Coordinates of C-alpha atoms in Angstrom, one line a residue:
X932 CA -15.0 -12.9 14.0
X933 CA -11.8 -13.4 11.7
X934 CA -13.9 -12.0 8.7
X935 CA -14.7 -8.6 11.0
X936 CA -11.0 -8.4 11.8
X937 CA -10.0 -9.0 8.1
X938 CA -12.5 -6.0 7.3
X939 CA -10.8 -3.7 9.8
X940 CA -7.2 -4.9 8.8
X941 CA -7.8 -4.0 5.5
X942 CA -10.0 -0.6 6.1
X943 CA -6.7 0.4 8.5
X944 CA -4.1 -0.4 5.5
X945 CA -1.7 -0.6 7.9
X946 CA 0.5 -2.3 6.2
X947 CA 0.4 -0.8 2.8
X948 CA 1.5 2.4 5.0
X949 CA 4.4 0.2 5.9
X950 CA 5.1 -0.9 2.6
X951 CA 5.4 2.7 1.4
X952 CA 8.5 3.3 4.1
X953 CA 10.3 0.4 2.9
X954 CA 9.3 -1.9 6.0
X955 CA 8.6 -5.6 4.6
X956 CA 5.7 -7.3 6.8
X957 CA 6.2 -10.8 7.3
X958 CA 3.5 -13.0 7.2
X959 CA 3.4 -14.7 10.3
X960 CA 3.5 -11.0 12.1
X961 CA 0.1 -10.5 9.6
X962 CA -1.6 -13.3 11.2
X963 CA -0.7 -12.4 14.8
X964 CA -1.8 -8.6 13.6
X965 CA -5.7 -10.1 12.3
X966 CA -5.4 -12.0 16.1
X967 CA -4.7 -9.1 18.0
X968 CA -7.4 -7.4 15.8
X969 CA -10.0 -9.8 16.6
X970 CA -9.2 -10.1 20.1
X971 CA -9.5 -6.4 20.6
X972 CA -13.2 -6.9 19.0
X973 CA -14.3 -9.6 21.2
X974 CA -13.2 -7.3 24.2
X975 CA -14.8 -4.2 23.5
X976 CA -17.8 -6.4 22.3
X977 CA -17.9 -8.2 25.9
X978 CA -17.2 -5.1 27.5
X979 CA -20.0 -3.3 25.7
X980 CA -22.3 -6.0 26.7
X981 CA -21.4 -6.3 30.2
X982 CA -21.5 -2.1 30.5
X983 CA -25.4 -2.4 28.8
X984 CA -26.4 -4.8 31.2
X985 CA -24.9 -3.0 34.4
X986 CA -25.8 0.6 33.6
X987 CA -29.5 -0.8 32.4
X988 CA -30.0 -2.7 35.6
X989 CA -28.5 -0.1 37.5
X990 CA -30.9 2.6 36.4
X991 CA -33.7 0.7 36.0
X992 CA -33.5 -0.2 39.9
X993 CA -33.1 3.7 40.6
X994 CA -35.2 5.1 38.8
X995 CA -38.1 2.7 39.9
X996 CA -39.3 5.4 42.4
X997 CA -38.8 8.3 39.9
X998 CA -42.4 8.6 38.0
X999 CA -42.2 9.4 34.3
X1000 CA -39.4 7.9 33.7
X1001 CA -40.0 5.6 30.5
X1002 CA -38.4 2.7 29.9
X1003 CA -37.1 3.4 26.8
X1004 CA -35.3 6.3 28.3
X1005 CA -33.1 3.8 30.0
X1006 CA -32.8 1.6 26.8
X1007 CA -31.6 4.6 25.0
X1008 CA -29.1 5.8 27.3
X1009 CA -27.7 2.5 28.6
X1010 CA -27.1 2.1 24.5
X1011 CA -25.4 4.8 24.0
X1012 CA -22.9 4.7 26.9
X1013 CA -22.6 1.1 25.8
X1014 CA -21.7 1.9 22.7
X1015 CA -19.0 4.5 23.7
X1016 CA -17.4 2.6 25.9
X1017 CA -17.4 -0.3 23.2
X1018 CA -16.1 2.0 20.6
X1019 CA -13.2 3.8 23.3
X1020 CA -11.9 0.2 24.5
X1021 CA -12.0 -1.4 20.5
X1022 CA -10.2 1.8 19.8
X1023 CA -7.2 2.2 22.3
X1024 CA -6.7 -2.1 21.5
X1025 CA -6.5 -1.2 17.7
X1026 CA -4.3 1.3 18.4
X1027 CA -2.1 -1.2 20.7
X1028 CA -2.6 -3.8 17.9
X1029 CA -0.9 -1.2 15.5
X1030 CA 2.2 -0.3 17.5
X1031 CA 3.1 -3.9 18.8
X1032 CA 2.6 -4.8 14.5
X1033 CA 4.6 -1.7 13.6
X1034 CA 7.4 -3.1 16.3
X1035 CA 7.6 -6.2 15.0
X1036 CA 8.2 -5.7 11.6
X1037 CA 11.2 -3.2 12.6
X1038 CA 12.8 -5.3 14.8
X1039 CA 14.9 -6.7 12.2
X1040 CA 16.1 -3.5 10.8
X1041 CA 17.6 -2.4 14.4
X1042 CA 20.6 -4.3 14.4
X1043 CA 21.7 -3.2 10.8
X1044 CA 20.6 0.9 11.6
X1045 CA 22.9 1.9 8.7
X1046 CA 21.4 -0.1 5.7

């Protein structure tokens, strides 16, 4: 999981952004960045997985009554709203992940707001 999160660091270029304003990124807030950036895979993966199983179940116990309805209708869209909701959860914790880093490595620059 830490090479996916090292993929995503690096395709974000956060810190290079940062770098170009003048902010210097510590290493130790790096490392906590790739761990909030693997955690927030490992959610929206679970969640993903979770939301696939309920929302296949769900319609394939509902739709058991309903005749034409193939299965791979129910694959297909239990996939797909799996995959949004995977994507909008990994998204909004990436996007947590980048303000708490972006905090972190101003913090030291409040005190002195002059220099």
């Amino acid at each position: 999981m830490e090479f996916l999160a090292n993929i995503l660091v690096k395709y974000q270029n956060h810190e290079a952004i940062m770098s170009k304003q003048g902010i210097e990124v510590t290493p130790l807030s790096r490392d906590r960045y790739v761990e909030c950036v693997s955690r927030a895979c490992l959610m929206g993966l679970s969640t993903g997985t979770i939301t696939f199983a309920a929302v296949f179940l769900g319609q394939k116990h509902f739709t058991r009554q309903i005749k034409g309805m193939k299965m791979r209708n129910i694959v297909l869209s239990s996939t797909m709203f799996a995959g949004l909701t995977t994507y909008l959860i990994v998204e909004a914790k990436l996007h947590e992940c980048n303000k708490t880093f972006s905090k972190a490595n101003l913090k030291p620059n409040e005190f002195y707001p002059l220099t």
